[in-house]
Amino acid sequence: MSKTTASDPAPSAAENQDLGAAGAQLSTAPTEDTPNLPSLGVIGWARWFWRQLTSMRVALLLLLLLSLGAIPGSLIPQSGQDETKVADFRKNNPTLGDVYDKLGLFHVYSSVWFSAIYILLFVSLIGCIVPRTWQFVGQLRGLPPGAPQRLTRLPAHTTWRTTAGPEQVHTAALALLKKRRFRAHLTGGSVAAEKGYLRELGNLLFHVALIVMLVAFAWGQLYKSEGNKLVVEGDGFSNTLTQYDDFKSGNLFTADDLVPFSFNLKKFTGTYERTGPNKGTPRTYQAALDYSTGPYGKDQKATVRVNHPLEIGDSKVYLVSHGYAPVITVRDGKGKVIYDSAVPLLPLDANVTSSGAVKVLDGYRNPQGKKEQLGFNAFFVPTFGGAASGTMLSQFPALDSPVLALSAYHGDLGADSGIPQSVYQMDKTNMKEFKDSEGKLFKKLLRPGETMTLPNGAGSVTFGKDVKEWAGFQVVQAPGSGWALGGAIAAIGGLAASLFIQRRRVWVRAVKGADGVTVVEMAGLGRSESAKVPEELGDLAGILYDETPAAPEPADPADSPDPDQEPGTDTSVPAEGAEKQ
């Protein structure tokens, strides 16, 4: 048996023409013809433009442009996500802000230029996939092409002599190739086989997955919604626009797209590491909820943890933050309760040192009987280090030794001015300080159950014995996310198939030589240069050689066949070391 020979890596175009159908390209990639520019005409130019748009080169270029175009959308504040940051940027950079406005950089994903790249990429992928899909279906419905006239012209080939007849060789070769999962058939006095169709299928799957991801991304951007809500223990939330603390959505989103549901926060539980280098690190963050879907849904119980959201229809409710809400009771000079509520305070550090404001807007009259508003700056620590620590910072995030510091003001909080203001900050423009006996700002440290009496009979403030906790929830409605994930997985699988599977063809021809001995020729052709084709061909040839008895070698070396001669006109001398031992 002769050695399996690997010649040039791949046949040239001229050689492919000599090989006929057997040398046709092993993929569905479109061939590019050089256009005859002087005689193109309108239709010719249109066809040329379409070929360029649907070429892989242009698709990759558009994909690169899309990636580059998304960069300013990540670095520059976007009007659809945070109007406050956009306004601050314009205020601090008026000239650059005008330039960004003209370029659409404050709304990248809805800008004309980004949409143009997006649509062109979409059209390019579809224009590339459709014809290749039909071509691939045609290849699947057809049979592998017959063997070329000269198998020795192929990149990998081998030949040997056998006492078996041509029919016996063809039958053995056909059974062997089918066993190795080749699509094989007998045609034109030879066995033709092909394998590796999954490569092209993976290539098409990759492109289809890209389209799915593009559609899912566009769908998600246009119809997405994202809102945040702070809920204190015992309070509830209904999924309506007016209930959110802040809300942002896609351009085509409407209030009717909100999933109807509501929930109550029954209890928040947080535990922390008590000792060791990770002291203070959260071990458990979970919120126990009672929720219902729709206006008449039954109450159900659920526990929301970090990275384990509650899924209700297309909405997901994430637990994103936590803090404390001291219960504050305010009485006027006559002892009448005018304010009694849990006041959420915002954490400032990992130990939940918190700050905020208590605003009493209605129902208060000063000792002279005049209507006023009260305001208190609040500073809270769940674990107070004591006066000896010299600092008003929490030493631990749990409620081990809670202390509330209040400073008191009276006057007009500006809530009726029509200008929006934060519930966690107090506008002191029209507020006056309560003064202590030394003429300084009246303030006091309170422990749970203690009361601060305001000067001159102005009333009192009590820090309740119970400190409630609050949880911050993010409600996300992102249609198309499942399709995007599926498309990403499919794209990875398709890319892997197109990279690691090689499409190749194998032919086996057995003919009677001049001396009556059967000469077997076997050759393989791969899509691209690869060591797999010669190795696989050598393996197949070795097995087939074992199944067909070897013929004695001719006595005269001159009787050996010339590889460039027609099959069967002569015989060959086995290459040194190639005869089976």
Coordinates of C-alpha atoms in Angstrom, one line a residue:
M1 CA 0.0 0.0 0.0
S2 CA 1.4 3.4 -0.9
K3 CA 1.7 6.2 1.6
T4 CA -1.1 8.8 1.9
T5 CA 0.3 11.8 0.1
A6 CA -0.4 15.4 0.9
S7 CA 0.4 17.7 -1.9
D8 CA -0.5 21.4 -2.2
P9 CA -2.8 22.6 0.6
A10 CA -5.7 23.4 -1.7
P11 CA -6.3 23.2 -5.4
S12 CA -6.1 26.4 -7.3
A13 CA -9.0 27.8 -9.3
A14 CA -7.7 26.3 -12.5
E15 CA -7.3 22.9 -10.8
N16 CA -10.8 23.1 -9.4
Q17 CA -12.0 23.6 -12.9
D18 CA -10.1 20.4 -13.9
L19 CA -11.7 18.6 -11.0
G20 CA -15.2 19.5 -12.1
A21 CA -18.0 19.2 -9.7
A22 CA -15.8 17.3 -7.2
G23 CA -13.7 20.4 -6.8
A24 CA -16.6 22.8 -6.2
Q25 CA -16.3 24.9 -3.1
L26 CA -17.3 23.1 0.1
S27 CA -19.3 26.0 1.6
T28 CA -22.2 28.2 0.7
A29 CA -20.0 31.4 0.8
P30 CA -20.9 33.5 -2.2
T31 CA -18.2 33.9 -4.9
E32 CA -17.3 37.4 -5.8
D33 CA -17.1 38.3 -9.5
T34 CA -15.1 41.3 -10.6
P35 CA -17.7 43.7 -12.0
N36 CA -17.3 45.2 -15.5
L37 CA -17.5 48.8 -14.2
P38 CA -17.8 50.6 -17.5
S39 CA -20.9 48.6 -18.5
L40 CA -22.6 48.2 -15.2
G41 CA -25.6 50.4 -15.6
V42 CA -28.1 51.1 -13.0
I43 CA -29.1 47.5 -12.5
G44 CA -25.5 46.4 -12.5
W45 CA -24.6 49.0 -9.9
A46 CA -27.5 48.0 -7.8
R47 CA -26.5 44.3 -7.9
W48 CA -22.9 45.3 -7.1
F49 CA -24.0 47.4 -4.1
W50 CA -26.2 44.5 -2.9
R51 CA -23.3 42.0 -3.2
Q52 CA -21.1 44.3 -1.2
L53 CA -23.7 44.9 1.5
T54 CA -24.4 41.2 1.9
S55 CA -20.7 40.2 1.9
M56 CA -19.0 39.0 5.1
R57 CA -16.5 41.8 4.9
V58 CA -19.2 44.5 5.1
A59 CA -21.1 42.6 7.8
L60 CA -18.0 42.5 10.0
L61 CA -17.4 46.2 9.3
L62 CA -20.9 47.1 10.3
L63 CA -20.7 44.9 13.5
L64 CA -17.5 46.7 14.4
L65 CA -19.1 50.1 13.8
L66 CA -22.1 49.0 16.0
S67 CA -19.7 48.1 18.8
L68 CA -17.8 51.4 18.5
G69 CA -21.1 53.3 18.4
A70 CA -22.2 51.7 21.7
I71 CA -19.2 53.1 23.5
P72 CA -20.5 56.7 23.8
G73 CA -23.8 55.2 25.0
S74 CA -21.9 53.7 27.9
L75 CA -19.6 56.7 28.7
I76 CA -21.9 59.7 28.1
P77 CA -25.1 60.2 30.2
Q78 CA -28.2 59.2 28.3
S79 CA -31.4 61.2 28.4
G80 CA -33.5 58.0 28.6
Q81 CA -31.7 56.8 31.6
D82 CA -30.7 59.7 33.8
E83 CA -32.1 63.2 32.8
T84 CA -30.4 64.7 35.9
K85 CA -26.9 63.7 34.8
V86 CA -27.6 64.9 31.3
A87 CA -28.7 68.3 32.6
D88 CA -25.6 68.5 34.9
F89 CA -23.3 67.7 32.0
R90 CA -24.9 70.4 29.8
K91 CA -24.6 72.9 32.6
N92 CA -20.9 72.1 33.3
N93 CA -20.0 71.7 29.6
P94 CA -22.2 74.0 27.5
T95 CA -20.1 73.9 24.4
L96 CA -19.5 70.2 24.4
G97 CA -23.1 69.7 25.3
D98 CA -24.2 71.5 22.2
V99 CA -21.9 69.3 20.1
Y100 CA -23.2 66.1 21.7
D101 CA -26.8 67.3 21.1
K102 CA -26.1 67.7 17.4
L103 CA -24.4 64.3 17.2
G104 CA -27.2 62.6 19.1
L105 CA -24.7 61.4 21.8
F106 CA -27.2 62.0 24.6
H107 CA -29.6 59.4 23.0
V108 CA -27.2 57.1 21.2
Y109 CA -29.4 54.1 20.8
S110 CA -32.3 56.1 19.3
S111 CA -30.1 58.3 17.1
V112 CA -30.3 58.3 13.3
W113 CA -26.7 57.2 12.7
F114 CA -26.9 54.3 15.2
S115 CA -30.2 53.2 13.8
A116 CA -28.8 53.3 10.3
I117 CA -25.9 51.0 11.2
Y118 CA -28.3 48.7 13.0
I119 CA -30.7 48.4 10.1
L120 CA -27.8 48.0 7.6
L121 CA -26.3 45.2 9.6
F122 CA -29.7 43.6 9.9
V123 CA -30.3 43.7 6.1
S124 CA -26.7 42.5 5.5
L125 CA -27.2 39.4 7.6
I126 CA -30.6 38.6 6.1
G127 CA -29.3 39.1 2.6
C128 CA -26.3 36.8 3.4
I129 CA -28.3 34.1 5.1
V130 CA -31.2 33.6 2.8
P131 CA -29.3 32.6 -0.4
R132 CA -26.8 30.5 1.6
T133 CA -29.6 28.7 3.3
W134 CA -31.3 27.7 0.0
Q135 CA -27.9 26.6 -1.3
F136 CA -27.2 24.6 1.8
V137 CA -30.7 22.9 1.5
G138 CA -29.9 22.1 -2.1
Q139 CA -26.6 20.5 -1.0
L140 CA -28.3 18.4 1.6
R141 CA -30.9 17.2 -0.9
G142 CA -28.2 16.3 -3.4
L143 CA -25.5 13.6 -3.4
P144 CA -21.7 14.0 -3.1
P145 CA -20.2 14.7 -6.6
G146 CA -18.5 12.0 -8.4
A147 CA -14.8 11.5 -8.5
P148 CA -12.6 13.6 -10.7
Q149 CA -10.7 12.0 -13.5
R150 CA -7.4 12.1 -11.8
L151 CA -7.5 11.5 -8.1
T152 CA -3.8 12.0 -7.8
R153 CA -4.2 15.7 -8.4
L154 CA -6.0 16.1 -5.1
P155 CA -4.2 17.3 -2.0
A156 CA -4.3 13.9 -0.2
H157 CA -4.3 10.6 -2.1
T158 CA -3.0 7.0 -1.9
T159 CA -3.1 3.9 -4.2
W160 CA -2.4 0.2 -3.9
R161 CA -3.0 -3.1 -5.7
T162 CA -5.4 -5.8 -4.5
T163 CA -6.6 -9.2 -5.6
A164 CA -10.2 -8.2 -4.8
G165 CA -12.4 -7.2 -7.6
P166 CA -13.5 -3.6 -8.2
E167 CA -17.1 -4.4 -7.0
Q168 CA -15.8 -6.0 -3.8
V169 CA -13.6 -2.9 -3.1
H170 CA -16.5 -0.5 -3.8
T171 CA -18.8 -2.4 -1.6
A172 CA -16.3 -2.5 1.3
A173 CA -15.5 1.2 0.8
L174 CA -19.2 2.1 0.8
A175 CA -19.9 0.2 4.0
L176 CA -16.8 1.7 5.7
L177 CA -17.6 5.3 4.8
K178 CA -21.2 5.0 5.9
K179 CA -20.1 3.5 9.1
R180 CA -17.9 6.6 9.6
R181 CA -21.0 8.7 9.1
F182 CA -20.1 9.9 5.6
R183 CA -22.9 10.4 3.1
A184 CA -21.7 8.0 0.5
H185 CA -23.0 6.5 -2.8
L186 CA -21.7 4.6 -5.8
T187 CA -21.5 6.8 -9.0
G188 CA -19.5 6.6 -12.2
G189 CA -17.5 3.5 -11.2
S190 CA -16.3 5.0 -7.9
V191 CA -17.5 5.7 -4.4
A192 CA -18.1 9.3 -3.5
A193 CA -18.6 10.4 0.1
E194 CA -18.9 13.7 2.0
K195 CA -18.9 14.6 5.7
G196 CA -18.9 17.8 7.8
Y197 CA -22.2 19.4 6.8
L198 CA -22.5 20.6 10.4
R199 CA -19.8 23.2 9.7
E200 CA -22.0 25.1 7.3
L201 CA -25.0 24.5 9.5
G202 CA -23.1 26.0 12.4
N203 CA -22.1 29.0 10.2
L204 CA -25.7 29.6 9.2
L205 CA -26.8 29.1 12.9
F206 CA -24.3 31.7 14.0
H207 CA -25.7 34.3 11.5
V208 CA -29.3 33.5 12.4
A209 CA -28.4 33.8 16.1
L210 CA -26.9 37.3 15.4
I211 CA -30.2 38.3 13.8
V212 CA -32.2 37.0 16.8
M213 CA -29.9 38.9 19.2
L214 CA -30.3 42.1 17.2
V215 CA -34.1 41.8 17.2
A216 CA -34.1 40.9 20.9
F217 CA -31.8 43.9 21.7
A218 CA -34.0 46.3 19.7
W219 CA -37.2 44.9 21.3
G220 CA -35.7 45.1 24.7
Q221 CA -34.6 48.7 24.3
L222 CA -37.9 49.9 22.9
Y223 CA -40.2 48.2 25.3
K224 CA -38.1 47.9 28.5
S225 CA -38.9 49.5 31.8
E226 CA -37.0 49.8 35.0
G227 CA -38.2 51.4 38.3
N228 CA -37.0 51.6 41.9
K229 CA -39.1 51.7 45.0
L230 CA -38.2 51.9 48.7
V231 CA -40.6 50.0 50.9
V232 CA -40.7 50.1 54.7
E233 CA -41.7 47.0 56.7
G234 CA -45.5 46.8 56.8
D235 CA -46.0 49.0 53.7
G236 CA -46.8 47.9 50.2
F237 CA -46.3 48.6 46.5
S238 CA -48.6 48.5 43.5
N239 CA -47.0 48.3 40.0
T240 CA -48.2 51.7 38.7
L241 CA -46.2 54.6 37.5
T242 CA -47.2 56.8 40.4
Q243 CA -45.8 54.3 42.9
Y244 CA -42.2 54.4 41.8
D245 CA -39.5 56.6 43.3
D246 CA -37.9 56.8 39.9
F247 CA -38.8 55.2 36.6
K248 CA -37.3 54.9 33.1
S249 CA -38.5 53.1 30.0
G250 CA -38.0 52.5 26.3
N251 CA -39.4 54.8 23.6
L252 CA -42.4 52.5 22.7
F253 CA -43.2 51.6 26.3
T254 CA -46.6 52.6 27.7
A255 CA -48.2 52.4 31.1
D256 CA -50.5 49.7 29.8
D257 CA -47.4 47.4 29.4
L258 CA -46.9 47.2 33.1
V259 CA -47.6 43.8 34.6
P260 CA -50.5 44.2 37.1
F261 CA -49.3 43.1 40.6
S262 CA -48.8 44.3 44.1
F263 CA -46.9 43.2 47.2
N264 CA -46.5 44.0 50.9
L265 CA -43.1 43.8 52.7
K266 CA -43.8 41.8 55.8
K267 CA -40.3 41.6 57.1
F268 CA -36.7 42.2 56.1
T269 CA -34.0 40.0 57.6
G270 CA -30.3 40.8 57.5
T271 CA -27.5 38.9 59.3
Y272 CA -23.8 39.8 59.4
E273 CA -20.5 38.2 60.2
R274 CA -19.7 39.0 63.9
T275 CA -16.0 38.1 64.0
G276 CA -13.0 37.6 61.9
P277 CA -11.6 39.6 59.0
N278 CA -15.0 39.7 57.3
K279 CA -16.7 41.2 60.3
G280 CA -19.8 43.2 59.2
T281 CA -20.1 41.4 55.9
P282 CA -23.7 40.5 55.1
R283 CA -24.5 36.8 55.4
T284 CA -28.3 37.0 54.7
Y285 CA -30.3 39.6 52.9
Q286 CA -33.9 38.6 52.3
A287 CA -37.3 40.1 52.2
A288 CA -40.5 38.2 53.0
L289 CA -43.4 39.4 50.7
D290 CA -47.1 38.8 50.3
Y291 CA -47.9 39.4 46.6
S292 CA -50.9 39.0 44.3
T293 CA -51.2 39.2 40.5
G294 CA -54.0 41.2 38.9
P295 CA -56.8 43.0 40.7
Y296 CA -58.4 39.8 42.0
G297 CA -55.4 37.6 42.4
K298 CA -54.9 35.5 45.5
D299 CA -52.2 36.4 48.1
Q300 CA -49.1 34.4 47.8
K301 CA -45.9 34.3 49.8
A302 CA -42.4 34.7 48.5
T303 CA -38.9 35.4 49.7
V304 CA -36.7 37.7 47.6
R305 CA -33.0 37.4 48.0
V306 CA -30.0 39.1 46.4
N307 CA -29.7 37.8 42.8
H308 CA -32.9 35.7 43.4
P309 CA -35.7 37.9 42.1
L310 CA -39.4 37.4 42.3
E311 CA -40.7 36.7 38.8
I312 CA -44.3 37.9 38.0
G313 CA -45.1 37.5 34.4
D314 CA -42.6 39.5 32.4
S315 CA -41.5 41.5 35.4
K316 CA -38.7 40.6 37.9
V317 CA -38.6 42.2 41.3
Y318 CA -35.0 42.4 42.6
L319 CA -33.8 43.2 46.1
V320 CA -31.1 45.9 45.6
S321 CA -30.7 47.9 48.9
H322 CA -31.5 48.0 52.6
G323 CA -31.6 50.5 55.4
Y324 CA -33.3 51.6 58.6
A325 CA -36.4 53.6 59.3
P326 CA -36.7 55.0 62.9
V327 CA -40.2 55.5 64.0
I328 CA -40.6 59.3 64.9
T329 CA -43.5 60.8 66.8
V330 CA -43.9 64.6 66.9
R331 CA -46.3 66.4 69.2
D332 CA -47.1 70.1 69.4
G333 CA -47.0 72.2 72.5
K334 CA -50.3 70.9 73.7
G335 CA -49.2 67.3 73.4
K336 CA -51.3 66.5 70.3
V337 CA -49.7 64.0 67.9
I338 CA -49.2 65.7 64.6
Y339 CA -46.7 63.3 63.0
D340 CA -46.1 59.5 63.6
S341 CA -44.3 57.6 61.0
A342 CA -41.3 55.5 60.1
V343 CA -38.7 57.7 58.4
P344 CA -36.4 55.9 55.9
L345 CA -32.8 57.1 56.1
L346 CA -30.2 56.5 53.5
P347 CA -27.0 54.5 54.4
L348 CA -23.7 56.3 54.1
D349 CA -21.3 53.4 54.7
A350 CA -21.0 49.7 55.0
N351 CA -22.0 49.8 58.7
V352 CA -25.3 51.5 57.7
T353 CA -24.5 54.9 59.2
S354 CA -27.6 56.8 57.8
S355 CA -28.8 60.3 57.3
G356 CA -32.1 61.9 56.2
A357 CA -34.7 64.4 57.1
V358 CA -38.0 64.4 59.1
K359 CA -40.5 66.9 57.6
V360 CA -43.7 67.8 59.4
L361 CA -45.7 69.6 56.7
D362 CA -49.2 69.9 58.2
G363 CA -51.0 70.2 61.5
Y364 CA -48.4 72.1 63.6
R365 CA -49.0 75.4 65.3
N366 CA -46.3 77.2 67.3
P367 CA -47.0 78.4 70.9
Q368 CA -48.4 81.6 69.4
G369 CA -50.9 79.6 67.5
K370 CA -49.4 80.4 64.1
K371 CA -49.1 77.6 61.5
E372 CA -45.6 76.5 60.8
Q373 CA -43.7 73.6 59.4
L374 CA -41.1 71.6 61.4
G375 CA -37.9 70.0 60.0
F376 CA -35.3 67.8 61.6
N377 CA -32.0 66.7 60.2
A378 CA -31.6 63.1 61.3
F379 CA -28.4 61.1 61.7
F380 CA -28.8 57.4 62.7
V381 CA -26.3 54.7 63.7
P382 CA -27.5 51.2 64.3
T383 CA -24.5 50.4 66.6
F384 CA -23.2 53.4 68.6
G385 CA -19.7 53.3 69.8
G386 CA -20.4 55.5 72.8
A387 CA -19.2 58.9 73.7
A388 CA -15.7 57.5 74.4
S389 CA -15.4 56.5 70.7
G390 CA -15.4 60.2 69.8
T391 CA -17.4 59.6 66.6
M392 CA -21.0 59.4 65.5
L393 CA -20.3 56.5 63.1
S394 CA -21.8 53.1 63.3
Q395 CA -19.5 50.3 64.5
F396 CA -21.6 47.4 63.1
P397 CA -24.5 47.2 60.6
A398 CA -26.9 45.4 62.9
L399 CA -29.2 47.1 65.5
D400 CA -27.0 46.4 68.5
S401 CA -27.1 49.9 70.0
P402 CA -29.2 52.3 67.9
V403 CA -28.8 56.1 68.5
L404 CA -30.6 58.9 66.6
A405 CA -29.2 62.4 66.4
L406 CA -31.7 65.2 65.6
S407 CA -31.3 68.9 65.0
A408 CA -34.5 71.0 64.9
Y409 CA -35.8 73.8 62.6
H410 CA -39.1 75.6 62.1
G411 CA -40.5 77.8 59.4
D412 CA -41.3 77.1 55.7
L413 CA -39.9 73.9 54.1
G414 CA -40.8 75.1 50.6
A415 CA -42.9 72.1 49.9
D416 CA -45.7 74.2 48.4
S417 CA -43.4 76.1 46.0
G418 CA -44.0 73.6 43.2
I419 CA -40.3 72.9 42.9
P420 CA -39.5 69.2 43.4
Q421 CA -37.2 68.4 46.3
S422 CA -35.7 65.3 47.9
V423 CA -37.5 63.6 50.8
Y424 CA -34.0 62.9 52.3
Q425 CA -32.8 66.5 52.3
M426 CA -34.2 69.6 53.9
D427 CA -34.3 73.0 52.2
K428 CA -33.3 75.4 55.1
T429 CA -33.7 78.6 53.0
N430 CA -36.8 79.7 54.9
M431 CA -36.2 77.7 58.0
K432 CA -35.0 79.0 61.4
E433 CA -33.1 77.0 64.0
F434 CA -34.4 76.1 67.4
K435 CA -31.9 77.5 69.9
D436 CA -30.7 75.9 73.1
S437 CA -29.9 77.8 76.3
E438 CA -26.5 78.8 74.9
G439 CA -28.0 80.2 71.7
K440 CA -26.7 77.3 69.6
L441 CA -28.6 74.9 67.2
F442 CA -30.9 72.7 69.3
K443 CA -29.9 69.1 68.9
K444 CA -29.9 65.9 70.9
L445 CA -28.9 62.2 70.8
L446 CA -31.8 59.9 71.4
R447 CA -32.0 56.2 72.2
P448 CA -35.1 54.2 71.5
G449 CA -38.0 55.3 73.7
E450 CA -36.4 58.7 74.6
T451 CA -38.0 62.1 73.9
M452 CA -36.5 65.5 72.9
T453 CA -38.5 68.4 74.2
L454 CA -38.3 71.5 71.9
P455 CA -37.5 74.9 73.5
N456 CA -40.2 77.4 74.6
G457 CA -43.0 74.8 74.7
A458 CA -42.8 74.2 70.9
G459 CA -43.5 70.5 71.3
S460 CA -41.6 67.3 71.5
V461 CA -40.0 64.5 69.3
T462 CA -40.0 60.9 70.5
F463 CA -37.7 58.2 69.0
G464 CA -39.9 55.1 69.1
K465 CA -38.7 51.8 70.7
D466 CA -39.2 49.9 67.4
V467 CA -36.8 50.6 64.5
K468 CA -38.2 49.3 61.3
E469 CA -36.1 48.3 58.3
W470 CA -36.7 49.1 54.7
A471 CA -35.8 47.4 51.5
G472 CA -35.1 48.9 48.1
F473 CA -36.6 47.0 45.1
Q474 CA -35.9 47.3 41.4
V475 CA -38.7 46.2 39.1
V476 CA -37.4 45.3 35.7
Q477 CA -39.5 44.4 32.7
A478 CA -37.1 43.4 29.9
P479 CA -38.9 41.7 27.0
G480 CA -36.6 39.8 24.7
S481 CA -34.0 39.0 27.3
G482 CA -34.8 35.2 27.0
W483 CA -34.4 35.4 23.2
A484 CA -31.2 37.3 23.6
L485 CA -29.8 34.7 25.9
G486 CA -30.9 31.9 23.5
G487 CA -29.4 33.7 20.6
A488 CA -26.1 34.1 22.4
I489 CA -25.9 30.4 23.3
A490 CA -26.8 29.5 19.7
A491 CA -24.2 31.9 18.3
I492 CA -21.5 30.3 20.5
G493 CA -22.6 26.8 19.4
G494 CA -22.7 27.8 15.8
L495 CA -19.3 29.5 15.9
A496 CA -17.8 26.4 17.6
A497 CA -19.2 24.1 14.9
S498 CA -17.9 26.4 12.1
L499 CA -14.4 26.5 13.7
F500 CA -13.9 22.9 14.7
I501 CA -15.8 20.9 12.1
Q502 CA -14.2 20.5 8.7
R503 CA -16.2 19.7 5.6
R504 CA -14.4 17.1 3.4
R505 CA -14.9 14.7 0.6
V506 CA -13.5 11.2 0.0
W507 CA -13.4 9.2 -3.3
V508 CA -12.5 5.5 -3.8
R509 CA -12.0 4.1 -7.3
A510 CA -11.1 0.5 -8.1
V511 CA -10.3 -0.6 -11.7
K512 CA -8.6 -3.5 -13.4
G513 CA -5.1 -2.9 -14.4
A514 CA -3.4 -4.1 -17.6
D515 CA -2.2 -7.2 -15.8
G516 CA -5.7 -8.0 -14.5
V517 CA -4.9 -6.9 -10.9
T518 CA -7.2 -4.3 -9.3
V519 CA -5.7 -0.9 -8.7
V520 CA -7.3 1.1 -5.9
E521 CA -7.1 4.8 -5.8
M522 CA -8.3 6.8 -2.8
A523 CA -8.2 10.6 -2.4
G524 CA -9.6 13.3 -0.1
L525 CA -10.4 17.0 -0.4
G526 CA -11.0 19.4 2.4
R527 CA -12.3 23.0 2.4
S528 CA -9.1 24.4 3.7
E529 CA -5.6 23.4 4.7
S530 CA -5.8 20.9 7.5
A531 CA -3.9 17.9 8.7
K532 CA -7.2 16.2 9.4
V533 CA -7.9 15.2 5.8
P534 CA -4.6 13.3 5.2
E535 CA -4.8 11.7 8.7
E536 CA -8.4 10.6 8.2
L537 CA -7.7 9.4 4.7
G538 CA -4.8 7.3 5.9
D539 CA -6.9 5.8 8.6
L540 CA -9.7 4.9 6.2
A541 CA -7.2 3.6 3.6
G542 CA -5.6 1.4 6.3
I543 CA -8.9 -0.2 7.2
L544 CA -10.0 -0.7 3.6
Y545 CA -6.6 -2.2 2.8
D546 CA -7.1 -4.8 5.5
E547 CA -10.5 -5.7 4.0
T548 CA -9.2 -6.2 0.5
P549 CA -6.4 -8.8 0.1
A550 CA -3.1 -7.3 -1.1
A551 CA -1.8 -8.3 -4.6
P552 CA 1.8 -9.4 -5.2
E553 CA 4.0 -6.6 -6.4
P554 CA 5.0 -6.7 -10.1
A555 CA 8.5 -8.0 -10.7
D556 CA 9.5 -5.3 -13.0
P557 CA 9.5 -1.8 -11.5
A558 CA 8.8 -0.4 -14.9
D559 CA 5.3 -1.9 -14.6
S560 CA 4.4 0.4 -11.7
P561 CA 1.6 2.9 -12.6
D562 CA 2.4 6.6 -13.3
P563 CA 0.3 8.8 -11.0
D564 CA -0.4 11.1 -14.0
Q565 CA -1.6 8.3 -16.2
E566 CA -5.2 7.2 -16.6
P567 CA -6.3 4.8 -13.8
G568 CA -5.9 1.1 -14.7
T569 CA -3.3 1.6 -17.4
D570 CA -0.5 0.6 -15.3
T571 CA 0.4 -0.6 -11.7
S572 CA 2.5 1.0 -9.0
V573 CA 5.3 -0.1 -6.8
P574 CA 4.5 0.5 -3.1
A575 CA 6.3 3.4 -1.5
E576 CA 9.0 2.4 0.9
G577 CA 7.7 1.5 4.3
A578 CA 4.1 1.9 3.2
E579 CA 3.3 -1.8 2.7
K580 CA 1.3 -3.2 5.5
Q581 CA 3.6 -5.1 8.0

